[in-house]
Amino acid sequence: MSEFGAWTTVHGVPAFRYSAGPAVDDWDPVLDPPTGRRWVHLGNRRITLVADNEGRSGLWDEHTQLRWLTEPYPHGTGVSRIEGVVASDAPGAERLFGPTFARVRSQQGPVALERTVLCPEGEAPWVLIRVDVTNSGGAAPLRGRLTEEWEVRPHLMDITVGPRPEPVPVGDPPELLLERLGGERATGATGRLTVGAELDLAPGTTETFWFRCGLDDGSEPDPPRAYEDSLVALTNRLPTAHAPRAPQAAREIPWHTALLTGGACTDGVLGGHTLDQGSAYSYRHGFNGAARDPLQHALPLIYTEPDLALSVLRNTCAWASPDGELPYMLDGTKAARTDLFRPSDQNLWALWLAAEYAAATGDIAAFAEPVGFHPQYGAEPVPLAEHLRRQFRYFTDVVGTGAHGHVRIRNADWNDLVLDETGEDREAMIEHGESVLNSAMAAWVLPVYAGLARRIGDDATAAEAAAYGAVLRERVAGEWNGRWFRRGYGPATGPIGDDKLWLEVQPWAILCGAADERRAKELLGTIDELCRSASPLGARLLWPDPRGDRGAIWYAINMTLVWAAARIDPDYAWDEWRRMTLHAHTEAYPDVWEGTLSGPDSYLAPESARPGHTWTLPDLGIAMQAWPVANQHSHAQPLLGYLRLLGVEPDADGRLRVGAGADFASRQLTVRADGSGQLRAAGPVRVLTAPGVEVEGGGAGEVRWG
């Protein structure tokens, strides 16, 4: 059981009742002073609420910049007071974290105060605050003034490393609005905002007061209706799950979905929605990167909120240059940056997301709609299909292959530190190094993209992509060293990975077909022995493990292991998925906050000095441990892994495959344990069911099977 509290159900959705109190031991963010604050990120499709164990908040907005509207440092803000005596952040207050709301209850004598801060469903750039005041006394009326107070501490985050700098004025920070709905208003770009209301409560009565805080969008909400409608809509949009082999799925699947979608933000520069990786990358270091990450995070949303998945695809494609290069990141001002990394893998993620979206929705019309390029290029929009074709060309013609026929590694290939870890000369690797990892991934992605290209009438690209994928599959098959697949090639040393097992390439070798069933079983056994042994959170990335404070257990890689194992050994796959859960982290490390409600992109191995925590690179001035929650991989990868356990994936014929064995139900897709199900399609789809029966849907509507 967690030392911080326990799960419960509120308004029909999972919630966490925090009971540790604010006096719990401090933890070390490494780059910043130790703190007792613990927090979680909640949100809608525009604003992010950072709610903490002190009953306070921060507000983040990424519409035009990576910006704290009010930064929760060194403490959060937002508190309700009655004559300065009964406060929502009182030490003894009860605290509750819901999927899109945070609640505190405090009482002094006969006066009780309950305060709920809610991110309304949709794209409101403000939080709705409900304050219920109760006079539980026996005789005297309660009179006085209720105040709502917020400190405005704007901070533009833009490529920050090392110790946290003091915020400096950059441009004109937006004004925050604090309003008692139907009453007082206060606005300001900095400083304290206070509004209030007069109290006059007879004994035994309760009165509800409504406030909002955020950006003024000109709306005039009906607060009780907005509150109730949001809770109903939340319950209706979150998927349900039931898995006898993983009971925790019933709680974690809807929770992960809410926190994943809560990281989205409408993009006022590029259009659509960004789905930033978050965590230390954004909230502490000030960049949105890498481009591959929002594309990964959107994959499970295809099956819950496909409009958001498409919006993220369009937004991330709009990062690109007209020749199809996706920049590594956007900085805090949303400028595209290629100066730090030029990875070789990024186009593959866009092609994958597009192909899976088409297979699952049938929304072929979306690929004819125009999408812009990053404004810094001054290029005219082109159809989404043309964006994807140019990205395929960039991957094929510019990234290209090396002397051994594998995809060039450039200076990163998912693993941003791979050049340092190979021990090769860096510049030589950038020019001549090769990535078996990206060959294996491309050998799966390109045939699936070919299925999409055929459906949108680009037969030439489809044929080329399918053929290239087949060639790469054969080259990956040739990298078997007797126990595992090699990692790459260096210009000086030749094969990389004969003496080390690099996990990231292994699942892709299975998925792309480079490993037949016999070899796949042998490989899974080796991974179990060397990478998964005595690791409660899942397989380690590298064997022998290098120790130290670099991340060892990565959500993004272990999802592919779950997926690959599901084809060969379902029991193994379910076991690996269970190790990815919040439940597993809480059981192994009940006194570590990260992993309780949210997490980083990776965890340190059990043999490290700080097991259950995350990586630090203090010499470089960066550390995931500085903001070890709200990384979207900790939410997206368990979701996608669960769907893969149920056999849900696209194939090279443009179909959607579905299986059985557990239950999943959303407004978009239902898969039942017995293999039956249904899919809501926007256009023609073909579904290949577990018994091998193909079911076709001719257009928009519902497709059923089983």
PDB file of C-alpha atoms in Angstrom, residues 47 162 193 206 277-278 304 308 342 398 418 422 504 519 547 557 559 642 666:
ATOM      1  CA  ILE A  47      -4.980  24.260 -19.618  1.00  0.00           C
ATOM      2  CA  GLY A 162      21.347  23.734 -14.349  1.00  0.00           C
ATOM      3  CA  LEU A 193      -5.333  38.544  -7.102  1.00  0.00           C
ATOM      4  CA  THR A 206     -24.398  25.126   3.200  1.00  0.00           C
ATOM      5  CA  GLN A 277       6.078  14.800 -23.465  1.00  0.00           C
ATOM      6  CA  GLY A 278       5.976  17.022 -20.380  1.00  0.00           C
ATOM      7  CA  THR A 304     -10.589   6.619 -27.370  1.00  0.00           C
ATOM      8  CA  LEU A 308      -7.458  14.338 -30.825  1.00  0.00           C
ATOM      9  CA  ARG A 342      19.024  15.326 -35.836  1.00  0.00           C
ATOM     10  CA  VAL A 398      18.315  11.943 -46.752  1.00  0.00           C
ATOM     11  CA  VAL A 418      23.406   6.186 -28.149  1.00  0.00           C
ATOM     12  CA  THR A 422      28.702   2.951 -28.224  1.00  0.00           C
ATOM     13  CA  GLU A 504      15.362  -1.535 -27.782  1.00  0.00           C
ATOM     14  CA  ARG A 519      13.963 -17.614 -32.553  1.00  0.00           C
ATOM     15  CA  ARG A 547      24.433   1.138 -13.075  1.00  0.00           C
ATOM     16  CA  ILE A 557      10.681   0.234 -25.012  1.00  0.00           C
ATOM     17  CA  MET A 559       5.604  -1.388 -24.420  1.00  0.00           C
ATOM     18  CA  TYR A 642      -3.008  -2.989 -23.023  1.00  0.00           C
ATOM     19  CA  SER A 666     -14.602   3.232 -25.260  1.00  0.00           C
TER      20      SER A 666
END
